[in-house]
Amino acid sequence: MGKSKHQGPISISKKPTPKHWVSPIPFGLGKVKPKHIRDTLKVVWENKDNLQYAKNILTKGVCDGCALGVSGLQDQTLKGAHMCTTRLNVLRLNTMPNIKEEIVHADIDELKKYSSAELRQLGRIPYPLIRKSGERKFSRISWEDAMNMIAKKIKTLDPKQYAFYLTSRGITNESYYVAGKVARFLGTNNIDNASRICHSPSKTGLYRSIGVGASTANYQDWIGTDVLLFWGSVASNSSPVSTKYMLAAKKKGTKIIVVNPYKEPAMEKYWVPSNLESALFGTRVADDFYQVNIGGDIAFMHGIMKHWFEMEEKVHGSAINHDFVQNHVKHYEELKAHVKAQSWDEIVKSSGISKNRIIELSELLANSKNAVFAWALGLTMHSFATDNISQVANLALLRGYIGRKYNGVMPFRGHSSVQGTSEMGCDPFVLPGGGWDAKNVKRIEALWKFNLPKWQGDILGVSLENALLPKDHARKLKLYYMSGGNFLETMPNPLFIEKALSQLDIRVHQDIIFNTSTLVDAKEAVIVLPAKTRYEQEGGGTSTSTERMIYFSPEIEGNKQVVKEARAEWKIYIDLAKRVKPHFASLIDFKDGHAIRDEIAKANPNYDGVQFLKKQGDVFQWGGAWLCEGGIFPTPDEKANLITIEIPKLQKSDGQFYVMTRRGKQFNSMVYNEIDPFNGTERYDVLMNEQDAKELNIIKGEPIVVYNEHGTFQGKAHFAHITRGNIGLHFPEGNFLIPKGIYDGPSGIPQFSVAVKVEKAERYHAKKDIDYLEKRIEDLETEVN
């Protein structure tokens, strides 16, 4: 069967639909909502010193914000111009001048007074910098000396003792590919990327269920499906352009349902600024909310399936797509027996949703021919995250919601080309074009013409733990080379992270800007290398969107504030490789971006076609419009696997709450607004159910303390529509409560939810000496074994 091709952008109905309006009052005056016009004017003012270049980026470049894949002002979903605040917020990273010299070389304690947001506003890193042990400030260093110093250190180390990490900060597929190849050329498999702390469970969960770790659907499938179901996602906040797709879907009759502990205001109502009707009157986005407990999604999905099997006992075929299951799916009877054995009491208790409400959704899906399931970090940031994703796949497979128009499973990616990181091989478990299996290793070795290291590399979290191993340990991490990233604000337990970063001999920060982790000490030296943005990369570059579209973004000329010493990221990696192994330099050399794309097409067969992307607007979609089309899955027997999933046992006793970490007005850990325009919360506000607060005698706005054995968080109570027994804290501010070293086994993502207690601040502090004796945090006092 041939693969269907994406049809390209479609038109949205211009006919007004008052039934979806939030309010007849124009522009939502008087309501708590984003001020899009004001925010846009602020961005124009912020970029006034480089306005033409900013305009060129927006009209010619592929968005370096979210993973929708807007190219210039166009995308492949809807006709018309698209622009959003996320893209405007990250624009300044590309147009800023250098950091002033007196600030670059200020005393380190002065620099440490800045927050990450303030450091970002200082400007771009102007030239290579070094700060050796005991030095109070960064000194200028030449590229030659900096690269020689890094190369010299690498030569003295066992390959298990250094590691590479790449963030999702606008990095192109070309840079990901070269970094992955260089790491293996230098002999290490310790290479990881930002998806480890966001969507790695999506890849592993989907891979074991359906044989491929990517979205099987397109955004256009939202527009005309019967049900669009979001699990743990605030798509309207993370990827605002997606609200236009939702508006188009609602006009075609799609029901939008959100499963999330907190009734996110941005998914309830939104004013789409680039759509006149929505900008004036707003759009009621979600038709229904199911407010599960944090960690209750698996039980909730068990309930949906349990009712399906009860329906089947009465009328065969009333809920299960038997034709699809019989021909294309395995392990049906095992799953059925397991689900039927679950008690409704356990399902309701774990999920936090009543039996009647579960049945309501179960029957809606049973009566829907088509559905798209999309999810984000609400499903992935758990120690059972891969099971969460396989459970979503179970629902889709039982109904046959896969491999055809208006159907599919979609990990809703938050960053441009983070989908491409593992597909390029920046992952300790995979290589370009496949996994770490003998066949793929042999194929890549033949292409690259050098032997690959055969030992298992470490994931990000374990690499950091290895920095604290005894100095003579074979896997003691001594050098960490990072393209972007700020583990102090993205990983659990920042105190531990700071200690781990400080125990590295050499830390390399290849970046555009300073962040708080750049300023942490190292035992020998911290080296900072100024990187070019994707828009400055010679020969342009490509990025892969959530829906597997590979877009070409050209090099954009005209930066009035160009950082003269900045270098393209892939060029820096090649330079390093040549210095470490000069006699084999020809094996790692690339003349230009086109040469890299030529090799990517050979290394990853899905990307065959990337070599023809050469100018603005060039794009193609790997895998065709729908993966698993016709029910043919890329597994050894071409069948999907139903996976039997256990309901997780959450470690929460009476009187405790479970924490979810949520984003406000931010891009990953980069905060752009101290007040969330959707709900009015400040960064240290704690989202609480009002009834829970009353039982603790807590009033709105009152200082409270959230604590557990891992840390303490002081904030203010903010009453919100959140499920009882759960609270919400902002990320990364709440990370002090999250323990280190707890991972989802298959995917390696750290757990970001945890049990806590909540007290009135005055009671906590008054009784602290009696009831809350300070516990030593032993993790910070012992060596990691």
Short mmCIF file of C-alpha atoms in Angstrom, two decimals, residues 25-31 33 271:
data_model
loop_
_atom_site.label_atom_id
_atom_site.label_comp_id
_atom_site.label_asym_id
_atom_site.label_seq_id
_atom_site.Cartn_x
_atom_site.Cartn_y
_atom_site.Cartn_z
CA ILE A 25 -17.96 42.02 24.97
CA PRO A 26 -15.25 42.84 22.39
CA PHE A 27 -11.65 41.76 23.12
CA GLY A 28 -12.65 40.19 26.46
CA LEU A 29 -12.46 43.57 28.20
CA GLY A 30 -12.42 43.13 31.98
CA LYS A 31 -11.56 39.44 31.85
CA LYS A 33 -6.72 36.99 29.65
CA TRP A 271 -8.88 34.79 22.24
#
